[in-house]
CSV table of C-alpha atoms in Angstrom, one decimal:
chain,number,residue,atom,x,y,z
A,25,MET,CA,29.6,-120.3,16.9
A,26,SER,CA,28.8,-118.4,20.0
A,27,THR,CA,27.0,-120.2,22.7
A,28,LYS,CA,26.7,-117.2,25.0
A,29,ASN,CA,23.3,-115.9,25.9
A,30,ILE,CA,22.2,-112.4,25.1
A,31,GLU,CA,22.8,-111.1,28.6
A,32,GLU,CA,26.4,-112.3,28.6
A,33,LEU,CA,26.9,-110.8,25.2
A,34,GLU,CA,25.4,-107.4,26.3
A,35,LYS,CA,27.6,-107.4,29.4
A,36,GLU,CA,30.7,-108.1,27.4
A,37,PHE,CA,29.7,-105.4,24.9
A,38,GLN,CA,29.2,-102.8,27.6
A,39,ALA,CA,32.5,-103.8,29.1
A,40,LYS,CA,34.3,-103.1,25.8
A,41,ILE,CA,32.6,-99.7,25.5
A,42,ASP,CA,33.6,-98.9,29.1
A,43,ALA,CA,37.2,-99.8,28.4
A,44,ASP,CA,37.1,-97.5,25.3
A,45,ILE,CA,37.5,-100.5,22.9
A,46,LYS,CA,36.0,-99.6,19.5
A,47,ILE,CA,33.2,-101.6,18.1
A,48,GLU,CA,33.8,-102.8,14.5
A,49,PRO,CA,31.3,-103.9,11.8
A,50,ASN,CA,31.4,-107.6,12.4
A,51,ASP,CA,31.5,-107.5,16.2
A,52,TRP,CA,28.5,-108.5,18.1
A,53,MET,CA,26.3,-105.5,19.1
A,54,PRO,CA,22.9,-105.1,20.6
A,55,GLU,CA,20.2,-104.5,18.0
A,56,ALA,CA,19.2,-101.2,19.7
A,57,TYR,CA,22.8,-100.0,19.3
A,58,ARG,CA,22.9,-100.9,15.6
A,59,LYS,CA,19.5,-99.3,15.0
A,60,THR,CA,20.4,-96.1,16.9
A,61,LEU,CA,23.6,-95.8,14.9
A,62,MET,CA,22.0,-96.5,11.6
A,63,ARG,CA,19.4,-93.8,12.3
A,64,GLN,CA,22.0,-91.3,13.5
A,65,ILE,CA,24.6,-91.9,10.7
A,66,SER,CA,22.0,-92.0,7.9
A,67,GLN,CA,20.4,-88.7,9.2
A,68,HIS,CA,23.9,-87.2,9.3
A,69,ALA,CA,24.5,-88.4,5.8
A,70,HIS,CA,21.2,-87.0,4.6
A,71,SER,CA,22.1,-83.6,6.3
A,72,GLU,CA,25.4,-83.4,4.3
A,73,ILE,CA,23.6,-84.1,1.1
A,74,VAL,CA,20.7,-81.8,1.6
A,75,GLY,CA,23.2,-79.3,3.0
A,76,MET,CA,24.6,-78.8,-0.5
A,77,LEU,CA,21.4,-77.2,-1.6
A,78,PRO,CA,21.3,-73.9,0.3
A,79,GLU,CA,24.9,-73.2,-0.8
A,80,GLY,CA,24.4,-74.6,-4.3
A,81,ASN,CA,21.9,-71.7,-4.7
A,82,TRP,CA,24.8,-69.2,-4.8
A,83,ILE,CA,27.4,-71.0,-6.9
A,84,THR,CA,26.4,-69.3,-10.1
A,85,ARG,CA,26.1,-65.9,-8.3
A,86,ALA,CA,29.3,-65.9,-6.3
A,87,PRO,CA,30.8,-62.4,-6.4
A,88,SER,CA,34.2,-63.5,-7.8
A,89,LEU,CA,35.9,-66.4,-9.5
A,90,LYS,CA,37.8,-67.1,-6.3
A,91,ARG,CA,34.6,-67.2,-4.2
A,92,LYS,CA,33.0,-69.4,-6.8
A,93,ALA,CA,36.0,-71.9,-6.7
A,94,VAL,CA,35.9,-71.9,-2.9
A,95,LEU,CA,32.2,-72.5,-2.7
A,96,LEU,CA,32.4,-75.3,-5.3
A,97,ALA,CA,35.1,-77.0,-3.3
A,98,LYS,CA,33.1,-76.7,-0.1
A,99,VAL,CA,29.9,-78.1,-1.7
A,100,GLN,CA,32.0,-80.9,-3.2
A,101,ASP,CA,33.3,-81.7,0.3
A,102,GLU,CA,29.7,-81.9,1.6
A,103,ALA,CA,29.0,-84.5,-1.0
A,104,GLY,CA,32.1,-86.4,0.1
A,105,HIS,CA,31.0,-86.2,3.7
A,106,GLY,CA,27.6,-87.7,2.7
A,107,LEU,CA,29.4,-90.5,0.9
A,108,TYR,CA,31.7,-91.4,3.9
A,109,LEU,CA,28.7,-91.5,6.1
A,110,TYR,CA,26.5,-93.6,3.9
A,111,SER,CA,29.4,-96.1,3.6
A,112,ALA,CA,29.8,-96.1,7.4
A,113,ALA,CA,26.0,-96.7,7.8
A,114,GLU,CA,26.2,-99.5,5.2
A,115,THR,CA,28.7,-101.4,7.5
A,116,LEU,CA,25.8,-101.8,9.9
A,117,GLY,CA,23.6,-103.3,7.2
A,118,LEU,CA,21.9,-100.2,6.0
A,119,ASP,CA,20.5,-100.4,2.5
A,120,ARG,CA,21.6,-97.2,0.8
A,121,GLU,CA,18.9,-97.0,-1.8
A,122,SER,CA,16.0,-97.5,0.6
A,123,SER,CA,17.6,-95.1,3.0
A,124,ILE,CA,17.7,-92.4,0.3
A,125,ASP,CA,14.1,-93.3,-0.6
A,126,ASP,CA,13.2,-92.7,3.1
A,127,LEU,CA,14.7,-89.2,2.8
A,128,HIS,CA,12.7,-88.5,-0.3
A,129,SER,CA,9.4,-89.8,1.2
A,130,GLY,CA,9.9,-87.6,4.3
A,131,LYS,CA,10.3,-90.6,6.6
A,132,ALA,CA,13.9,-89.9,7.3
A,133,LYS,CA,15.0,-86.7,9.0
A,134,TYR,CA,17.9,-84.3,8.3
A,135,SER,CA,19.3,-81.3,10.1
A,136,SER,CA,16.6,-78.6,10.5
A,137,ILE,CA,19.0,-75.8,9.6
A,138,PHE,CA,18.9,-76.6,5.9
A,139,ASN,CA,15.3,-75.8,5.7
A,140,TYR,CA,16.0,-72.1,5.9
A,141,PRO,CA,16.5,-70.1,2.7
A,142,THR,CA,19.8,-68.4,1.6
A,143,LEU,CA,18.6,-64.9,0.7
A,144,SER,CA,21.9,-63.0,0.3
A,145,TRP,CA,25.6,-63.7,-0.5
A,146,ALA,CA,26.3,-62.9,3.2
A,147,ASP,CA,24.4,-66.2,4.0
A,148,MET,CA,27.4,-68.1,2.5
A,149,GLY,CA,29.6,-66.5,5.1
A,150,THR,CA,27.1,-67.0,7.9
A,151,ILE,CA,26.6,-70.7,7.0
A,152,GLY,CA,30.3,-71.4,7.0
A,153,TRP,CA,30.8,-69.5,10.2
A,154,LEU,CA,27.8,-70.6,12.3
A,155,VAL,CA,26.4,-73.7,10.6
A,156,ASP,CA,29.7,-75.4,10.0
A,157,GLY,CA,30.9,-74.0,13.3
A,158,ALA,CA,28.0,-75.7,15.1
A,159,ALA,CA,28.6,-78.9,13.1
A,160,ILE,CA,32.3,-78.9,14.2
A,161,MET,CA,31.2,-78.6,17.8
A,162,ASN,CA,28.9,-81.6,17.3
A,163,GLN,CA,31.3,-83.6,15.3
A,164,VAL,CA,34.6,-83.3,17.2
A,165,PRO,CA,33.3,-85.5,20.1
A,166,LEU,CA,32.0,-87.9,17.5
A,167,CYS,CA,35.6,-88.6,16.4
A,168,ARG,CA,35.8,-90.6,19.7
A,169,CYS,CA,32.5,-92.4,19.1
A,170,SER,CA,32.5,-96.0,20.1
A,171,TYR,CA,31.7,-97.2,16.6
A,172,GLY,CA,34.9,-97.4,14.5
A,173,PRO,CA,33.7,-96.6,11.0
A,174,TYR,CA,31.6,-93.6,12.2
A,175,ALA,CA,34.5,-92.3,14.3
A,176,ARG,CA,36.9,-92.7,11.4
A,177,ALA,CA,34.5,-90.9,9.0
A,178,MET,CA,34.2,-88.1,11.5
A,179,VAL,CA,38.0,-87.6,11.7
A,180,ARG,CA,38.0,-87.0,7.9
A,181,VAL,CA,35.0,-84.8,8.1
A,182,CYS,CA,36.3,-82.6,10.9
A,183,LYS,CA,39.6,-82.0,9.1
A,184,GLU,CA,37.7,-80.7,6.1
A,185,GLU,CA,35.1,-78.7,8.0
A,186,SER,CA,37.7,-76.3,9.4
A,187,PHE,CA,38.3,-74.9,5.9
A,188,HIS,CA,34.5,-74.5,5.7
A,189,GLN,CA,34.3,-72.5,8.8
A,190,ARG,CA,37.3,-70.3,8.0
A,191,GLN,CA,36.2,-69.4,4.5
A,192,GLY,CA,32.8,-68.5,5.9
A,193,PHE,CA,34.2,-66.3,8.7
A,194,GLU,CA,36.4,-64.6,6.1
A,195,ILE,CA,33.3,-63.6,4.1
A,196,VAL,CA,31.6,-62.4,7.2
A,197,SER,CA,34.5,-60.4,8.4
A,198,LEU,CA,35.1,-58.8,5.0
A,199,LEU,CA,31.4,-57.8,4.7
A,200,ALA,CA,31.3,-56.6,8.3
A,201,ASN,CA,34.2,-54.3,7.5
A,202,GLY,CA,32.8,-53.2,4.2
A,203,THR,CA,30.3,-50.5,3.1
A,204,PRO,CA,27.3,-49.8,5.4
A,205,GLU,CA,25.2,-51.8,3.0
A,206,GLN,CA,27.5,-54.8,3.2
A,207,LYS,CA,27.6,-54.6,7.0
A,208,GLN,CA,23.8,-54.4,7.1
A,209,MET,CA,23.6,-57.4,4.8
A,210,VAL,CA,25.8,-59.6,7.0
A,211,GLN,CA,24.0,-58.4,10.2
A,212,ASP,CA,20.7,-59.3,8.6
A,213,SER,CA,22.1,-62.7,7.8
A,214,LEU,CA,23.3,-63.2,11.4
A,215,ASN,CA,19.9,-62.2,12.6
A,216,ARG,CA,18.3,-64.9,10.5
A,217,PHE,CA,20.7,-67.7,11.2
A,218,TRP,CA,21.6,-67.3,14.9
A,219,TRP,CA,18.6,-69.0,16.4
A,220,PRO,CA,18.4,-71.8,13.9
A,221,ALA,CA,22.1,-72.4,14.4
A,222,LEU,CA,21.5,-72.8,18.2
A,223,MET,CA,18.7,-75.3,17.4
A,224,MET,CA,21.1,-77.5,15.5
A,225,PHE,CA,22.3,-78.9,18.8
A,226,GLY,CA,18.8,-80.5,19.3
A,227,PRO,CA,16.3,-80.3,22.2
A,228,ASN,CA,17.3,-79.4,25.7
A,229,ASP,CA,18.8,-82.2,27.7
A,230,ASP,CA,15.6,-82.8,29.7
A,231,ASN,CA,13.7,-83.2,26.4
A,232,SER,CA,16.1,-85.6,24.8
A,233,PRO,CA,15.0,-89.0,25.9
A,234,ASN,CA,17.5,-91.1,23.9
A,235,SER,CA,20.5,-89.2,25.0
A,236,ALA,CA,21.3,-91.1,28.2
A,237,GLN,CA,21.5,-94.4,26.4
A,238,SER,CA,23.7,-92.9,23.7
A,239,VAL,CA,26.0,-91.5,26.3
A,240,LYS,CA,26.2,-94.9,28.0
A,241,TRP,CA,27.1,-96.4,24.6
A,242,LYS,CA,29.6,-93.6,24.0
A,243,ILE,CA,27.9,-92.7,20.7
A,244,LYS,CA,27.3,-89.3,22.3
A,245,ARG,CA,30.1,-87.8,24.4
A,246,MET,CA,28.6,-84.5,25.3
A,247,SER,CA,25.0,-83.4,25.9
A,248,ASN,CA,23.1,-81.1,23.6
A,249,ASP,CA,23.0,-78.3,26.1
A,250,GLU,CA,26.8,-78.6,26.9
A,251,LEU,CA,27.6,-78.4,23.2
A,252,ARG,CA,25.2,-75.4,22.6
A,253,GLN,CA,26.7,-73.5,25.5
A,254,GLN,CA,30.3,-74.2,24.2
A,255,PHE,CA,29.2,-72.9,20.8
A,256,ILE,CA,27.7,-69.7,22.2
A,257,ASP,CA,30.7,-69.0,24.4
A,258,VAL,CA,33.2,-69.1,21.5
A,259,THR,CA,31.0,-67.4,18.9
A,260,VAL,CA,30.0,-64.3,20.9
A,261,LEU,CA,33.6,-63.2,21.0
A,262,GLN,CA,34.0,-63.8,17.3
A,263,ALA,CA,30.9,-61.6,16.6
A,264,GLU,CA,32.3,-58.9,18.8
A,265,MET,CA,35.6,-58.9,17.0
A,266,VAL,CA,34.0,-58.1,13.7
A,267,GLY,CA,31.5,-55.7,15.1
A,268,LEU,CA,28.3,-57.7,14.7
A,269,THR,CA,25.5,-57.9,17.2
A,270,ILE,CA,24.1,-61.3,18.3
A,271,PRO,CA,20.3,-60.9,18.0
A,272,ASP,CA,19.6,-61.9,21.7
A,273,LYS,CA,18.8,-59.1,24.2
A,274,ASP,CA,19.2,-61.6,27.0
A,275,LEU,CA,22.7,-62.6,26.1
A,276,LYS,CA,25.0,-61.7,29.0
A,277,TRP,CA,28.3,-62.9,30.4
A,278,ASN,CA,27.7,-64.7,33.7
A,279,GLU,CA,30.7,-64.3,36.0
A,280,ALA,CA,29.5,-67.0,38.4
A,281,THR,CA,29.1,-69.8,35.8
A,282,GLY,CA,31.9,-68.6,33.5
A,283,HIS,CA,29.5,-68.9,30.6
A,284,TYR,CA,27.1,-66.6,28.6
A,285,ASP,CA,23.5,-66.7,29.7
A,286,PHE,CA,21.2,-66.6,26.7
A,287,GLY,CA,17.5,-66.1,25.8
A,288,ALA,CA,14.8,-68.7,25.3
A,289,ILE,CA,14.9,-70.8,22.1
A,290,ASN,CA,11.7,-71.0,20.1
A,291,TRP,CA,11.2,-74.8,20.3
A,292,GLU,CA,7.9,-74.5,18.6
A,293,GLU,CA,9.6,-73.3,15.5
A,294,PHE,CA,12.2,-76.1,15.8
A,295,ASN,CA,9.4,-78.7,16.0
A,296,GLN,CA,7.6,-77.2,13.1
A,297,VAL,CA,10.7,-77.3,10.9
A,298,ILE,CA,11.5,-80.9,12.0
A,299,GLN,CA,8.0,-81.9,11.1
A,300,GLY,CA,8.3,-80.6,7.6
A,301,ASN,CA,6.8,-77.2,7.9
A,302,GLY,CA,10.0,-75.0,7.7
A,303,PRO,CA,10.3,-72.4,4.9
A,304,CYS,CA,12.2,-74.7,2.5
A,305,ASN,CA,11.4,-78.3,3.5
A,306,LYS,CA,9.4,-79.0,0.4
A,307,ASP,CA,11.9,-77.3,-2.0
A,308,ARG,CA,14.8,-79.3,-0.5
A,309,ILE,CA,13.0,-82.7,-0.9
A,310,ASP,CA,11.8,-81.8,-4.4
A,311,ALA,CA,15.3,-80.9,-5.4
A,312,ARG,CA,16.6,-84.2,-4.1
A,313,ARG,CA,13.9,-86.2,-5.8
A,314,ASN,CA,14.4,-84.4,-9.1
A,315,ALA,CA,18.2,-85.0,-8.8
A,316,LYS,CA,17.6,-88.7,-8.4
A,317,GLU,CA,14.9,-89.0,-11.2
A,318,ASN,CA,16.7,-86.8,-13.6
A,319,GLY,CA,20.0,-88.5,-13.0
A,320,ALA,CA,18.6,-92.0,-13.5
A,321,TRP,CA,19.8,-92.1,-17.1
A,322,VAL,CA,23.4,-91.4,-16.0
A,323,ARG,CA,23.3,-94.4,-13.6
A,324,GLU,CA,21.8,-96.6,-16.3
A,325,ALA,CA,24.4,-95.4,-18.8
A,326,ALA,CA,27.2,-96.2,-16.3
A,327,ASN,CA,25.8,-99.7,-15.9
A,328,ALA,CA,25.6,-100.2,-19.6
A,329,PHE,CA,29.1,-98.9,-20.1
A,330,ALA,CA,30.4,-101.2,-17.3
A,331,GLU,CA,28.8,-104.2,-19.0
A,332,LYS,CA,30.3,-103.2,-22.3
A,333,ARG,CA,33.8,-102.8,-20.8
A,334,LYS,CA,33.4,-106.2,-19.1
A,335,LYS,CA,32.5,-107.9,-22.4
A,336,LYS,CA,35.5,-106.3,-24.1
A,337,GLU,CA,37.9,-107.5,-21.4
A,338,LEU,CA,36.5,-111.1,-21.8
A,339,THR,CA,37.1,-111.2,-25.5
A,340,HIS,CA,40.7,-110.1,-25.2
B,95,MET,CA,19.7,-104.5,-15.2
B,96,SER,CA,19.5,-100.8,-15.9
B,97,SER,CA,18.2,-100.0,-12.4
B,98,LYS,CA,20.6,-102.4,-10.5
B,99,GLU,CA,22.5,-100.9,-7.6
B,100,TRP,CA,26.2,-100.4,-8.1
B,101,PRO,CA,28.3,-102.8,-6.1
B,102,LEU,CA,30.3,-101.7,-3.0
B,103,TRP,CA,34.1,-101.3,-3.3
B,104,GLU,CA,36.8,-101.0,-0.6
B,105,VAL,CA,39.3,-98.3,-1.3
B,106,PHE,CA,43.0,-98.4,-0.4
B,107,ILE,CA,45.3,-95.4,-0.8
B,108,ARG,CA,49.1,-95.1,-0.9
B,109,SER,CA,49.8,-91.7,0.6
B,110,LYS,CA,53.3,-91.5,-0.6
B,111,GLN,CA,56.0,-93.5,-2.3
B,112,GLY,CA,57.6,-95.9,0.2
B,113,LEU,CA,54.4,-96.5,2.3
B,114,SER,CA,51.9,-99.3,1.8
B,115,HIS,CA,48.3,-98.9,0.7
B,116,LYS,CA,46.0,-98.3,3.6
B,117,HIS,CA,42.2,-98.9,3.8
B,118,VAL,CA,40.4,-95.5,3.8
B,119,GLY,CA,36.8,-96.4,3.3
B,120,SER,CA,34.3,-97.7,0.7
B,121,LEU,CA,32.1,-96.4,-2.1
B,122,ARG,CA,29.7,-97.5,-4.8
B,123,ALA,CA,30.6,-97.7,-8.5
B,124,ALA,CA,29.4,-99.5,-11.6
B,125,ASP,CA,32.8,-101.1,-12.2
B,126,ALA,CA,36.5,-101.0,-11.2
B,127,GLN,CA,37.5,-98.1,-13.4
B,128,MET,CA,34.6,-96.0,-12.1
B,129,ALA,CA,35.5,-97.0,-8.5
B,130,ILE,CA,39.0,-95.7,-9.1
B,131,ASP,CA,37.7,-92.4,-10.6
B,132,ASN,CA,35.2,-92.0,-7.7
B,133,ALA,CA,37.8,-92.8,-5.1
B,134,ARG,CA,40.0,-90.0,-6.6
B,135,ASP,CA,37.1,-87.5,-6.0
B,136,VAL,CA,35.9,-88.9,-2.6
B,137,TYR,CA,39.2,-89.8,-0.9
B,138,THR,CA,42.0,-87.7,-2.4
B,139,ARG,CA,40.6,-84.2,-2.7
B,140,ARG,CA,43.5,-82.9,-0.6
B,141,SER,CA,46.5,-84.8,-2.0
B,142,GLU,CA,46.0,-87.7,0.3
B,143,GLY,CA,47.3,-90.2,-2.2
B,144,ILE,CA,49.5,-91.1,-5.2
B,145,SER,CA,48.0,-94.5,-5.8
B,146,ILE,CA,44.6,-96.2,-5.4
B,147,TRP,CA,43.6,-99.8,-5.1
B,148,VAL,CA,39.9,-100.8,-5.2
B,149,ILE,CA,38.4,-104.2,-4.6
B,150,GLU,CA,34.8,-105.3,-4.6
B,151,SER,CA,33.8,-105.6,-1.0
B,152,LYS,CA,32.2,-109.0,-1.5
B,153,LEU,CA,35.6,-110.4,-2.4
B,154,VAL,CA,37.1,-109.7,0.9
B,155,THR,CA,37.3,-112.6,3.3
B,156,ALA,CA,37.5,-111.5,6.9
B,157,SER,CA,38.4,-113.4,10.1
B,158,ASP,CA,35.5,-114.0,12.5
B,159,PRO,CA,35.6,-111.6,15.4
B,160,ASP,CA,33.9,-114.3,17.6
B,161,GLU,CA,36.9,-116.5,17.0
B,162,SER,CA,39.6,-113.9,17.5
B,163,ALA,CA,40.4,-115.2,21.0
B,164,GLU,CA,41.4,-118.7,19.6
B,165,LEU,CA,42.9,-117.2,16.5
B,166,PHE,CA,45.3,-114.8,18.2
B,167,GLU,CA,45.9,-116.5,21.5
B,168,PRO,CA,49.0,-118.5,20.3
B,169,ALA,CA,50.8,-115.2,19.7
B,170,ASP,CA,49.9,-113.8,23.1
B,171,SER,CA,51.4,-116.7,25.0
B,172,LYS,CA,54.8,-116.6,23.2
B,173,ILE,CA,56.3,-113.7,24.9
B,174,TYR,CA,59.8,-115.2,24.2
B,175,ARG,CA,59.4,-113.9,20.7
B,176,HIS,CA,60.0,-110.4,21.9
B,177,PRO,CA,63.5,-109.1,22.6
B,178,THR,CA,62.4,-107.7,26.0
B,179,PHE,CA,61.9,-111.2,27.2
B,180,TYR,CA,65.7,-111.6,27.5
B,181,ASN,CA,68.1,-110.3,30.2
B,182,VAL,CA,71.2,-108.8,28.9
B,183,PRO,CA,74.0,-108.1,31.4
B,184,ASP,CA,74.8,-104.5,32.3
B,185,GLY,CA,77.4,-102.9,30.1
B,186,ILE,CA,76.5,-104.8,27.0
B,187,SER,CA,75.6,-102.3,24.2
B,188,HIS,CA,74.7,-102.4,20.5
B,189,MET,CA,72.2,-105.2,21.2
């Protein structure tokens, strides 16, 4: 039984964080820390699950058996990532079923990027390269997050993401060096995904009110703008290497800062997509709802089978 | 019964012969066999294991973190249990 008052507990908690001691599920934590993490981890889990849909769109139309096998493996990984993350969120007391219901009712959010359509095969390359690339930038610092189960899940996720990014860049690079039509297809894909990929890092730092607290709790290790800049700096060179053009006329190397300057992001578009008005929001949620409803009989059958197996064991 | 939520299972994986099983995470499954099957798909997609243990999470008894000071203090104060506590004269080897 703890006899300490809340202020003492909060002080001890922050001291642990400051000393880089990880917080584990049964440790005392402020309610706001628990809530912030539950929201962040479940949103992250939802993003992994919804993220299967744009790519699932191309599994049956992959150009070769090899590409189909790779894409299947990647989509299966995304499902796995969702599961690690739901489990991590459950250690905080999250109820998985109601969290999934929140996603389906539109109450819970997920990454805005998955509300864009995948119109050509080149999008499978661009998504791996840019979307998984941006996800890696976001997730690598999360491997050092103060909450143990989240950090451990991120270590697994990051190991697997690097295959995702490489297979994507391979597709991009092959198309960029292919026929003029193929090159045009991959350039068009880059044109569509570049800006939404930059939005994946979230609002500018001065418009991100919860960031400071998350940094103090070491849930967040780098700011949105820092991560976005880092992503741009490494990606521009990759695009140049394969002869593609980043669709930003203001993109320019800045000798003084040692970074690329870039054009204004359309935050109005970002807010619209977050609020449910992106090109595919409705399709994505409908697909998730249908999957749950149409899969209900499978879950029921599994329960019935488990009961049957249990009875059999008891009579032996 | 049909709509009941599957219980939570803790998953332990032996990565190779000669090493002990290690906790890797948890998952939901209708029963133990399904938990093993799901653990194969969720936690060993890249040859991470050669053996899987699962146990229903509710069966795990854990020590109370609030009592960890009292629980583990006795070990902290017995530094003479470590070899480095003892002085060995110079020139003595194989010890």
